[in-house]
PDB file of C-alpha atoms in Angstrom:
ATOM      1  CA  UNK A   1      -0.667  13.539 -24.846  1.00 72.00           C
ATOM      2  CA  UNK A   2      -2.682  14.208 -21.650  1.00 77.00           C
ATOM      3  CA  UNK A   3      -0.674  13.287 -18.212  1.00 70.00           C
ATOM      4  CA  UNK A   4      -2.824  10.377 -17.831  1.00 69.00           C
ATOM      5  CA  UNK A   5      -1.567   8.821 -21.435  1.00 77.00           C
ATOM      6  CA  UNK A   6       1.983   9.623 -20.778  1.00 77.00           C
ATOM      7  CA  UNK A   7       1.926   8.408 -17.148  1.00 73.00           C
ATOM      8  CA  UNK A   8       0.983   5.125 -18.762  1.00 75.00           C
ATOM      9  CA  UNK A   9       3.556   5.372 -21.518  1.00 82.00           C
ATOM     10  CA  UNK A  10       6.401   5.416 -18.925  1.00 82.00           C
ATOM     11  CA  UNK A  11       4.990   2.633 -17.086  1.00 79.00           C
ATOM     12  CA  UNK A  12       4.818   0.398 -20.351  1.00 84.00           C
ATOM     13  CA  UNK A  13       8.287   1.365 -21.053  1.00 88.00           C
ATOM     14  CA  UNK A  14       9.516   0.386 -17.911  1.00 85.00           C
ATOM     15  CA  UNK A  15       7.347  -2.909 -17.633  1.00 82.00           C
ATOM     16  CA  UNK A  16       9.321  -3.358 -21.142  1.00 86.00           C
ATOM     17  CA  UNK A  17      12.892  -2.609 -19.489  1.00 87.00           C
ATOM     18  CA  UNK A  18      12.275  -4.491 -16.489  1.00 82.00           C
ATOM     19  CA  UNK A  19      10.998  -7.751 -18.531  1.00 81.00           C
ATOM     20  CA  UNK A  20      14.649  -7.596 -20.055  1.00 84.00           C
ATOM     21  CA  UNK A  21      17.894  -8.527 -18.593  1.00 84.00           C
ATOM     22  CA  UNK A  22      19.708  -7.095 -16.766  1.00 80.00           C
ATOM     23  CA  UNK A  23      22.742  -6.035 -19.076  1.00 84.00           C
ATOM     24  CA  UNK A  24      19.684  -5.418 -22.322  1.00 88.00           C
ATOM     25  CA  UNK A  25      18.094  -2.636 -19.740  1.00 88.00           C
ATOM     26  CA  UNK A  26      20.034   0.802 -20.834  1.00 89.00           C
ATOM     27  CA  UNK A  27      19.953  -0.555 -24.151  1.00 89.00           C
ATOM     28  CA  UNK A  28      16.071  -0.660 -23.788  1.00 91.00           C
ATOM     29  CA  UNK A  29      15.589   2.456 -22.510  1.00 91.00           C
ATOM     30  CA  UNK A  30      18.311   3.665 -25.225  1.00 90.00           C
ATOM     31  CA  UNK A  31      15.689   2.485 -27.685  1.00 89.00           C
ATOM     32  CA  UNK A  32      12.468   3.765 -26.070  1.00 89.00           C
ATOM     33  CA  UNK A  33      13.230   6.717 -24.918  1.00 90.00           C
ATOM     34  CA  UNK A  34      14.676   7.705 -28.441  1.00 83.00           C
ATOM     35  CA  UNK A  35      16.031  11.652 -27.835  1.00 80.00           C
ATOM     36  CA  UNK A  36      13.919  11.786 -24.470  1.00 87.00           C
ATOM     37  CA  UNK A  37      17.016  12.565 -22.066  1.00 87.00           C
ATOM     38  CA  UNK A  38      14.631  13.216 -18.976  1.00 84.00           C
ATOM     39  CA  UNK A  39      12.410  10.337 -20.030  1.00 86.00           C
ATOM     40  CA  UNK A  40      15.457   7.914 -20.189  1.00 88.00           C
ATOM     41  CA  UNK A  41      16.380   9.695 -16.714  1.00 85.00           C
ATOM     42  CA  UNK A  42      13.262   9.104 -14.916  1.00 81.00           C
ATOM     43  CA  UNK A  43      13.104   5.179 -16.366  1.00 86.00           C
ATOM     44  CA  UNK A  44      16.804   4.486 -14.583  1.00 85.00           C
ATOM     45  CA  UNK A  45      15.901   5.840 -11.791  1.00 79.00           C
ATOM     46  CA  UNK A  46      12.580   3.625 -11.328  1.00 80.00           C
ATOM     47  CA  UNK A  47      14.591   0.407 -12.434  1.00 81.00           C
ATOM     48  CA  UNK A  48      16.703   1.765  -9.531  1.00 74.00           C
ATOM     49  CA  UNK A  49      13.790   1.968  -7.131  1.00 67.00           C
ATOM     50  CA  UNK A  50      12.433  -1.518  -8.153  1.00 68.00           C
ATOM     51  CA  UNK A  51      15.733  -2.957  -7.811  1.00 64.00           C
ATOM     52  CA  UNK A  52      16.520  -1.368  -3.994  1.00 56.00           C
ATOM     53  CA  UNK A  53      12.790  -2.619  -3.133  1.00 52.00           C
ATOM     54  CA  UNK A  54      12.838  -6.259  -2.385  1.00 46.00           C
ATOM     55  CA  UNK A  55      10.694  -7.584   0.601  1.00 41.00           C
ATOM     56  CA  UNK A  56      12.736  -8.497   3.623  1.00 40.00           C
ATOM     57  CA  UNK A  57      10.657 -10.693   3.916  1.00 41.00           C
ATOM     58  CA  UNK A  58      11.573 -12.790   0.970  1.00 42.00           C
ATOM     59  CA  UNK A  59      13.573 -16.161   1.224  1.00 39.00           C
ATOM     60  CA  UNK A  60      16.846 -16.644   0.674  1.00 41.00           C
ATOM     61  CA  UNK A  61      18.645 -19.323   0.178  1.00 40.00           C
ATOM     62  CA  UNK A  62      22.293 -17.944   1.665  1.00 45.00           C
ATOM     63  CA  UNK A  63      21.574 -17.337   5.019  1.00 44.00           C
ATOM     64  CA  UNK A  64      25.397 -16.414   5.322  1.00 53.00           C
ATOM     65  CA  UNK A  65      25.250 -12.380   4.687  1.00 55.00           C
ATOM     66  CA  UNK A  66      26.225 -11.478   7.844  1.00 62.00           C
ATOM     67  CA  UNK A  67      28.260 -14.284   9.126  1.00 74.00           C
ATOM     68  CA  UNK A  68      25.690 -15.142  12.331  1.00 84.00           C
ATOM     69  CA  UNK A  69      24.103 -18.223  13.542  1.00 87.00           C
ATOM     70  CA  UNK A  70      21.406 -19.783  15.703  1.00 90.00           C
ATOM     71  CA  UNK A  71      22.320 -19.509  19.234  1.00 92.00           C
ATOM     72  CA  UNK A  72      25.144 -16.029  18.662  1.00 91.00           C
ATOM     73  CA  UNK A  73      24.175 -13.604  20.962  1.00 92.00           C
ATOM     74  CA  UNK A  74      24.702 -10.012  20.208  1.00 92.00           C
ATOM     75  CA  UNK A  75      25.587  -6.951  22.350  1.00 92.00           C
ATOM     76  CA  UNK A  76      25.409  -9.587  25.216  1.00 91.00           C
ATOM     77  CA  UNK A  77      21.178  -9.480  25.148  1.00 95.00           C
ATOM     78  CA  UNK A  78      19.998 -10.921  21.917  1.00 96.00           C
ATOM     79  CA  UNK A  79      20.304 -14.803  21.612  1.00 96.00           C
ATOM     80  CA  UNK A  80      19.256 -15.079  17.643  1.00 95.00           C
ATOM     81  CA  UNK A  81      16.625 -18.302  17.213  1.00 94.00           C
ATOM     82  CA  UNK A  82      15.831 -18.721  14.179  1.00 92.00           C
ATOM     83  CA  UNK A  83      16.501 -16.518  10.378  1.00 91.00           C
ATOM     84  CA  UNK A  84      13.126 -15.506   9.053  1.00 87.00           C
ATOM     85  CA  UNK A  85      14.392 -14.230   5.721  1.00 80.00           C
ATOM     86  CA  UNK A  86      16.699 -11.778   3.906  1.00 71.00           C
ATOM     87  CA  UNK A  87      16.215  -8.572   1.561  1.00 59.00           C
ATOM     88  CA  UNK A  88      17.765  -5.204  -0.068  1.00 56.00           C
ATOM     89  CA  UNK A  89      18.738  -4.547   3.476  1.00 64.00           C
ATOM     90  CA  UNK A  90      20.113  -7.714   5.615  1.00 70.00           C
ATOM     91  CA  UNK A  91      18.622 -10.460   7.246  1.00 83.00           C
ATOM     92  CA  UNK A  92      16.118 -10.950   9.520  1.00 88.00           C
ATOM     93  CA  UNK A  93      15.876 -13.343  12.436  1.00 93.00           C
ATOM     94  CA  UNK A  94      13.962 -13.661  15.394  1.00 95.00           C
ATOM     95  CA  UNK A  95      15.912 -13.463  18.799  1.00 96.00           C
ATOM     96  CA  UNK A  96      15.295 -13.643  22.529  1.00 97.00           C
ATOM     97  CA  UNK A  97      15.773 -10.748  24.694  1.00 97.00           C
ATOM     98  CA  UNK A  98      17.584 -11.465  27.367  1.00 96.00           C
ATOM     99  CA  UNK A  99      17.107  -8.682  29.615  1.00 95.00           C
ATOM    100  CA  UNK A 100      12.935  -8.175  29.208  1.00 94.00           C
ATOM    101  CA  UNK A 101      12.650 -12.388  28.069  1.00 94.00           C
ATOM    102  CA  UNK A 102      10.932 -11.433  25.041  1.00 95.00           C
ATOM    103  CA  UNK A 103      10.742 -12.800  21.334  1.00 96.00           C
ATOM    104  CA  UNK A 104      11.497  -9.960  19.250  1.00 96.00           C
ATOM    105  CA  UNK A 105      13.083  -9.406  15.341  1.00 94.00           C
ATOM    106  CA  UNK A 106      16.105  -8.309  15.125  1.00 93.00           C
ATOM    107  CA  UNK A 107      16.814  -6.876  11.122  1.00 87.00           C
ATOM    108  CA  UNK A 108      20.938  -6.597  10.241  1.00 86.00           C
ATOM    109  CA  UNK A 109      22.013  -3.651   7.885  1.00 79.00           C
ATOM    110  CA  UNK A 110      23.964  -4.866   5.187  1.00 75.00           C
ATOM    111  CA  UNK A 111      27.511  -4.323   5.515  1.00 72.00           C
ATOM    112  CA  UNK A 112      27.512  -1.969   2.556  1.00 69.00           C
ATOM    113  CA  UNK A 113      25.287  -0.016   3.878  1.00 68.00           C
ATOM    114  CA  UNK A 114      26.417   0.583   7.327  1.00 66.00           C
ATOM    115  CA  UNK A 115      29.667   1.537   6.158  1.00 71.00           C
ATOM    116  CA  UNK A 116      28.207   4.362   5.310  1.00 68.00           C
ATOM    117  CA  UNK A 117      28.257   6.991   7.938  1.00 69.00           C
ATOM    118  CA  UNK A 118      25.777   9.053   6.262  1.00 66.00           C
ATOM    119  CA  UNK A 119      23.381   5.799   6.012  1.00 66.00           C
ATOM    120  CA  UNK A 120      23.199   4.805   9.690  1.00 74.00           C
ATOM    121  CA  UNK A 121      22.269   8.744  10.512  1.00 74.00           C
ATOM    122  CA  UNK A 122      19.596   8.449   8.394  1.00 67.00           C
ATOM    123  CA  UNK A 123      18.638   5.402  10.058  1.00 70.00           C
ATOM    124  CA  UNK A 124      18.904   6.944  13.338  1.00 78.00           C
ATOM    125  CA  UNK A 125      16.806  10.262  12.582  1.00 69.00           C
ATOM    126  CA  UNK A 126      13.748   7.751  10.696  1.00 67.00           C
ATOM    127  CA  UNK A 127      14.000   5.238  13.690  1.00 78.00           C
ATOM    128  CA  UNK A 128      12.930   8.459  15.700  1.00 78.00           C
ATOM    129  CA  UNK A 129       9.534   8.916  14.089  1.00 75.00           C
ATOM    130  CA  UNK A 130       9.064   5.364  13.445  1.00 77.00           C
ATOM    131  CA  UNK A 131       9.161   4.827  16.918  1.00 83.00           C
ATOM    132  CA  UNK A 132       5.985   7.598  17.145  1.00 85.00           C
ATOM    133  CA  UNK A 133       3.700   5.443  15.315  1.00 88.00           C
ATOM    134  CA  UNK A 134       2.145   3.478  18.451  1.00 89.00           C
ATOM    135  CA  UNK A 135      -0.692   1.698  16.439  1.00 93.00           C
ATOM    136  CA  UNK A 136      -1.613  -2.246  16.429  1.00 94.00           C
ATOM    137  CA  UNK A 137      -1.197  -2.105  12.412  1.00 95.00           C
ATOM    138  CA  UNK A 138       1.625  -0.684  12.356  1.00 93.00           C
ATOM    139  CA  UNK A 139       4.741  -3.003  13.285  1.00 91.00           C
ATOM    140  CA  UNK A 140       6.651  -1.620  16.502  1.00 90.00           C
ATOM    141  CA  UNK A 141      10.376  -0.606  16.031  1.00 88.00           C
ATOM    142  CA  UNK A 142      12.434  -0.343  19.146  1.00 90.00           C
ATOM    143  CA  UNK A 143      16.050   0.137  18.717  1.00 90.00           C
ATOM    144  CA  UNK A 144      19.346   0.840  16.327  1.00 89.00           C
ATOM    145  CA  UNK A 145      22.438  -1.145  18.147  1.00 91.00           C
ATOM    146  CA  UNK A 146      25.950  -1.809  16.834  1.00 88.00           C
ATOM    147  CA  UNK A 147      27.385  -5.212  18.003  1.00 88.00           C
ATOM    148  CA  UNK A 148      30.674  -5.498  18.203  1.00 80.00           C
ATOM    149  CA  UNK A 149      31.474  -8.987  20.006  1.00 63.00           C
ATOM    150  CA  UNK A 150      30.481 -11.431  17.608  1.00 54.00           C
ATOM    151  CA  UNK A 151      33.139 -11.390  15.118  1.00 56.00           C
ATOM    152  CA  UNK A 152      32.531  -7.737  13.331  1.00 63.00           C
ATOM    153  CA  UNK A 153      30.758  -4.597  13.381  1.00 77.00           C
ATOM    154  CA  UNK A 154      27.196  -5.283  12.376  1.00 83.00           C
ATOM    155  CA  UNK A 155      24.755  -2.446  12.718  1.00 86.00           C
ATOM    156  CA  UNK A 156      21.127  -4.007  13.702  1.00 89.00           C
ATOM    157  CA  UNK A 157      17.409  -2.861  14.618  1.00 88.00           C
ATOM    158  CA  UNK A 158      15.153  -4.503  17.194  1.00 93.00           C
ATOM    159  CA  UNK A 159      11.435  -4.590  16.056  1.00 92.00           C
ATOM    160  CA  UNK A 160       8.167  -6.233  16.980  1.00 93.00           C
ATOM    161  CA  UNK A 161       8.332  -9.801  16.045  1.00 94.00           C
ATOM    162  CA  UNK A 162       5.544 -10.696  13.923  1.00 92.00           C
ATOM    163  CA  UNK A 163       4.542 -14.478  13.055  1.00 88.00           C
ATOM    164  CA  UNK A 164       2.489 -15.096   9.660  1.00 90.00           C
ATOM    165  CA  UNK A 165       3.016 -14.332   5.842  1.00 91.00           C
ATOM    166  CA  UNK A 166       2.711 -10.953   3.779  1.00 92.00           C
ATOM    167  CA  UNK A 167      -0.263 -10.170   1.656  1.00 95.00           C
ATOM    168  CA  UNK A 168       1.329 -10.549  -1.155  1.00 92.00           C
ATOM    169  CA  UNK A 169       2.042 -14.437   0.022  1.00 92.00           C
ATOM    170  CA  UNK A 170      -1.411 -14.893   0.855  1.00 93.00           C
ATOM    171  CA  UNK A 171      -2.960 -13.847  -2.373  1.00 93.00           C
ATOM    172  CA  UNK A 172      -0.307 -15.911  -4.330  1.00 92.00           C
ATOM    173  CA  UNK A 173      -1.471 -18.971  -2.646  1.00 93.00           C
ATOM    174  CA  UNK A 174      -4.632 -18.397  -2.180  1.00 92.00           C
ATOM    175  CA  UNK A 175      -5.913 -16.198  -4.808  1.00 91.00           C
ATOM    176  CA  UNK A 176      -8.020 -12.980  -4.039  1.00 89.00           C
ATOM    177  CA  UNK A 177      -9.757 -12.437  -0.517  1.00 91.00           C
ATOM    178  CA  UNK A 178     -13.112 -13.258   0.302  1.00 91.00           C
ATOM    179  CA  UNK A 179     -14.956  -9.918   0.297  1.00 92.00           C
ATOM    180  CA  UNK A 180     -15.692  -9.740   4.323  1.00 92.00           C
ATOM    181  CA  UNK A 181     -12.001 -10.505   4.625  1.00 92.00           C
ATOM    182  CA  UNK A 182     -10.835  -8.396   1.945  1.00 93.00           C
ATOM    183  CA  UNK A 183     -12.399  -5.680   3.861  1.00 94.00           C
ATOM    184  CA  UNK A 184     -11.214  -6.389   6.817  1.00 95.00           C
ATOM    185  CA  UNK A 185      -8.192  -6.558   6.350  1.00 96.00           C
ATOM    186  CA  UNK A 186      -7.806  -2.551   4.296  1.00 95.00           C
ATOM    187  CA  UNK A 187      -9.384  -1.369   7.003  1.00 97.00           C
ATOM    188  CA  UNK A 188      -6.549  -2.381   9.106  1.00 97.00           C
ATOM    189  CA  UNK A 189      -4.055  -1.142   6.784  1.00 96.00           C
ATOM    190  CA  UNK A 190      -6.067   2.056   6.398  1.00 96.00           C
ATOM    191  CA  UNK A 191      -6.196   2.801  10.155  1.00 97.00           C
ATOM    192  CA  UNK A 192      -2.429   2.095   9.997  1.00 95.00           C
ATOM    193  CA  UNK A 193      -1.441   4.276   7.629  1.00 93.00           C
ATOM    194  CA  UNK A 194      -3.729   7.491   9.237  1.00 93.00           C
ATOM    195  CA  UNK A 195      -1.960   6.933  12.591  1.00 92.00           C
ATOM    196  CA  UNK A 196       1.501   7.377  10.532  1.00 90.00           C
ATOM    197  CA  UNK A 197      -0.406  10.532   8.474  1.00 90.00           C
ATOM    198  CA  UNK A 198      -1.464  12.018  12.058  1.00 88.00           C
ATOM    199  CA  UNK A 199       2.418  12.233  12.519  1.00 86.00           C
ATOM    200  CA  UNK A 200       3.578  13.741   9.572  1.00 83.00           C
ATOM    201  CA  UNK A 201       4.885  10.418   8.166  1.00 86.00           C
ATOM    202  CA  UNK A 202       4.510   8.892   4.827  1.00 86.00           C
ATOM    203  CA  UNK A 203       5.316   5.549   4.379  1.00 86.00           C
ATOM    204  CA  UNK A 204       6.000   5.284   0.926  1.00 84.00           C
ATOM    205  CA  UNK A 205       6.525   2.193  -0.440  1.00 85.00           C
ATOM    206  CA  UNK A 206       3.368   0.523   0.636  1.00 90.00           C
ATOM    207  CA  UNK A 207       2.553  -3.179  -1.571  1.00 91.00           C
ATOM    208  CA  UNK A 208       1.024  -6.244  -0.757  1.00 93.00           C
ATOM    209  CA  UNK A 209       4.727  -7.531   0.695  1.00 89.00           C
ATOM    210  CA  UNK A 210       4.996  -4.637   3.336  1.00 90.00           C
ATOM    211  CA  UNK A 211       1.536  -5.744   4.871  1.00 95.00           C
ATOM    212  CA  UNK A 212       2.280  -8.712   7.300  1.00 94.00           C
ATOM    213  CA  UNK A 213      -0.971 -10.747   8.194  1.00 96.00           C
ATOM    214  CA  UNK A 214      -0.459 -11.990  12.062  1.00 95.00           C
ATOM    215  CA  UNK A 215      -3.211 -14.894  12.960  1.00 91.00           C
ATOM    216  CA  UNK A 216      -4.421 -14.008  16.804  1.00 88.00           C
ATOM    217  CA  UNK A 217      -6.869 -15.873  18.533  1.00 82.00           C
ATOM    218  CA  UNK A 218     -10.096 -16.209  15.771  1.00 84.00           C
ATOM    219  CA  UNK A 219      -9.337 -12.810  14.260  1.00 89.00           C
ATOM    220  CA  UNK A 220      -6.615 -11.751  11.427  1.00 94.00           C
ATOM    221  CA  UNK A 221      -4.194  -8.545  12.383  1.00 96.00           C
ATOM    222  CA  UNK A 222      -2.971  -6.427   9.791  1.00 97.00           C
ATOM    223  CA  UNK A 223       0.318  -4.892  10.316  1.00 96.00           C
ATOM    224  CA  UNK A 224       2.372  -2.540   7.847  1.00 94.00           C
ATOM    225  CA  UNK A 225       5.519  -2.900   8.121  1.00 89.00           C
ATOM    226  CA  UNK A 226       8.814  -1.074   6.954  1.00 81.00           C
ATOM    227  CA  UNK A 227       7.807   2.371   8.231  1.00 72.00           C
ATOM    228  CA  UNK A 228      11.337   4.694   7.407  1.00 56.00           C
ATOM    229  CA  UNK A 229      13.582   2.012   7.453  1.00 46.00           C
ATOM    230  CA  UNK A 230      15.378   1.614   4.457  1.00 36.00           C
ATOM    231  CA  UNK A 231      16.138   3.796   1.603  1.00 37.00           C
ATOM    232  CA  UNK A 232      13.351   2.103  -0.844  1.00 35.00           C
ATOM    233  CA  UNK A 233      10.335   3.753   1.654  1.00 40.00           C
ATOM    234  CA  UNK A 234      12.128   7.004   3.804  1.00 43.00           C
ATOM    235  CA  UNK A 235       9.603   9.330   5.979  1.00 43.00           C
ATOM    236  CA  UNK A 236       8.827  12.363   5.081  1.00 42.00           C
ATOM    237  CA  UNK A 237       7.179  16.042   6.477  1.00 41.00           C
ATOM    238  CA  UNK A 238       3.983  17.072   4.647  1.00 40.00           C
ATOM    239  CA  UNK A 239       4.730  20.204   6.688  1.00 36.00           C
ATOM    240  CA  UNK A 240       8.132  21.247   6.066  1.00 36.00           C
ATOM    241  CA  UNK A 241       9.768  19.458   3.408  1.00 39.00           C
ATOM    242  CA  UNK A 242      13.712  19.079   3.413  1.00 39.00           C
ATOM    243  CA  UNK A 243      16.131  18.816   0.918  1.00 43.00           C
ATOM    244  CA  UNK A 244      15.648  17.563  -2.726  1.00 46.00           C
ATOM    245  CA  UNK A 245      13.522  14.741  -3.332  1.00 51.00           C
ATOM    246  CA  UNK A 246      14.135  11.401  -4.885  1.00 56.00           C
ATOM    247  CA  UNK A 247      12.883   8.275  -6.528  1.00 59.00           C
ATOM    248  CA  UNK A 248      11.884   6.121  -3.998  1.00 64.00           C
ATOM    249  CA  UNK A 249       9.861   2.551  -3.959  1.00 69.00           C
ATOM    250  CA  UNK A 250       8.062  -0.211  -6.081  1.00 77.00           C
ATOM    251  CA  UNK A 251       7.248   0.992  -9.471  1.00 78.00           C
ATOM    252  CA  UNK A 252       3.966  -0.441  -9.890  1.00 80.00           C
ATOM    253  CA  UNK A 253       2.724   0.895  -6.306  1.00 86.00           C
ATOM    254  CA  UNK A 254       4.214   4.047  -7.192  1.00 84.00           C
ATOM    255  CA  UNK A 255       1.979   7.438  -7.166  1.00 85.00           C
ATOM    256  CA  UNK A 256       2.062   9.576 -10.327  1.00 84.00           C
ATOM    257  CA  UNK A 257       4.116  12.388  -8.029  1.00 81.00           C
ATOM    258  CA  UNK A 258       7.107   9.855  -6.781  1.00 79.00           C
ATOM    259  CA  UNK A 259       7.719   9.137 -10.628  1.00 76.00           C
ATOM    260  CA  UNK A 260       8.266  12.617 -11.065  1.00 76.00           C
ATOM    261  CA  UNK A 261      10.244  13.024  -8.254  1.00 73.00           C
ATOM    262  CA  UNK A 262       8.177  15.127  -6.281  1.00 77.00           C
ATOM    263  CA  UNK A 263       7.480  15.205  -2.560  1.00 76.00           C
ATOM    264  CA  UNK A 264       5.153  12.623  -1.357  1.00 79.00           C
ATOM    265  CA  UNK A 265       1.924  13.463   0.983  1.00 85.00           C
ATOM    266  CA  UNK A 266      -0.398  11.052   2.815  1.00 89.00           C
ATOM    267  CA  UNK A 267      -2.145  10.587  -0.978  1.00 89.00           C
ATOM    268  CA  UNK A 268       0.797   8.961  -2.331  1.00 88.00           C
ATOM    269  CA  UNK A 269       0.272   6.242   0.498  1.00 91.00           C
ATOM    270  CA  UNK A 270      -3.737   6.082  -0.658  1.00 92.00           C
ATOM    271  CA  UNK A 271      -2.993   5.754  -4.241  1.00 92.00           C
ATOM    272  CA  UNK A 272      -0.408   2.523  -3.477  1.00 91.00           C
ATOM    273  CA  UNK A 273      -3.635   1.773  -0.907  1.00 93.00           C
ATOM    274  CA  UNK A 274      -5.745   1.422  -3.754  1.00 90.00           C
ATOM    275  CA  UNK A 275      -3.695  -1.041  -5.585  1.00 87.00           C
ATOM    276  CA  UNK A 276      -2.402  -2.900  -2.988  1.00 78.00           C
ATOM    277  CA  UNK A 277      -6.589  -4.101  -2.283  1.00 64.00           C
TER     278      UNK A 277
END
């Protein structure tokens, strides 16, 4: 079997596992993988990486995770407005600085995640090269805070506020781009993505959700969003490498290398590029 044909075999098996319940999965990959051990390793830990890899973007119907409403202002600056949506990681609302009288987004950890001391220093040290990327198609992140006067410890980042829909929302409701448009708008995400590369950065879990499509003036702005902030899509060094790699991201955007495990460079980003067009 060339690497090509077995690449494809592992995706089929997982398409198969993922189609299943929840509870029917190991049984699944029990069955598929047969005697396979690494096989049935590498197809838990993509189920793993699809599960940990859901938009924040996405609605919710809860809008209770972490216990804030309209109006609560945290770490006495940022009056929240209104809840935008909630994912893997927490919710997201937009809120009014106080201090500057700016809209921005503010995006809460969840609680089981900042518990983890380990988690909010890895946080901290991607929040330092996000912050880097100063590009128009790539969405701004500011700060990490921990609020502590609104009723419990809630860890929280500040971030560009961007009004529109995802990608992924537009071609869902619309259907494919027109071709003008369609190129457009990768050209955007392309020049996003190479002012990440110039830094060293890989984004890593790039999809049609993580692209947000802001409407300014008569033109359409691109922005990629989710730049080292949550497990599903961490930064990496093409330099220098660090530490063992892992499964990280959405399956189906996922480079041949990340299912393996291996360390990602700027052509894992261009291969999810490709299918994310």
């Amino acid at each position: 079997m060339t690497p090509r044909e077995q690449y494809q075999a592992e995706m089929n098996i997982l398409a198969a596992v993922l189609d299943a319940d929840a509870d029917k999965r190991n049984e699944i990959i029990g069955m598929r993988c047969r005697l396979d051990s690494a096989l049935a390793a590498r197809i838990r830990l993509l189920v793993q990486a699809h599960t940990e890899s859901a938009s924040l973007w996405s609605a919710s119907p809860s809008g209770r995770l972490m216990g804030v409403s309209e109006g609560d202002v945290l770490c006495g600056r940022f009056q929240l407005q209104r809840r935008l949506g909630e994912g893997g990681m927490g919710e997201v609302w937009s809120a009014l600085d106080k201090d500057l009288e700016e809209l921005i987004a503010v995006k809460f950890i969840h609680p089981e995640l900042a518990i983890q001391g380990a988690a909010i220093q890895r946080f901290k040290q991607e929040l330092q090269l996000a912050r880097k990327i100063g590009h128009p198609n790539v969405c701004r992140v500011y700060e990490l805070f921990e609020d502590n006067q609104s009723g419990g410890k809630r860890w929280f980042l500040t971030m560009e506020l961007l009004e529109g829909r995802t990608l992924s929302e537009r071609l869902r409701t619309e259907g494919p781009l027109r071709h003008d448009e369609g190129i457009e708008i990768l050209r955007q995400i392309l020049a996003g993505l190479g002012a990440a590369h110039q830094l060293s950065i890989v984004h890593r879990d790039l999809k049609p959700s993580n692209v947000m499509l802001v409407e300014e003036k008569n033109r359409i702005r691109a922005v990629v969003m989710d730049f080292g902030l949550a497990k599903r899509s961490p930064l990496g060094s093409m330099a220098a490498a660090q530490g063992n790699p892992s499964v990280f991201g959405t399956p189906a955007y996922m480079a041949p290398e990340q299912i393996a495990g291996e360390y990602a460079t700027p052509a894992t980003d261009l291969y999810a590029f490709s299918l994310t067009g």
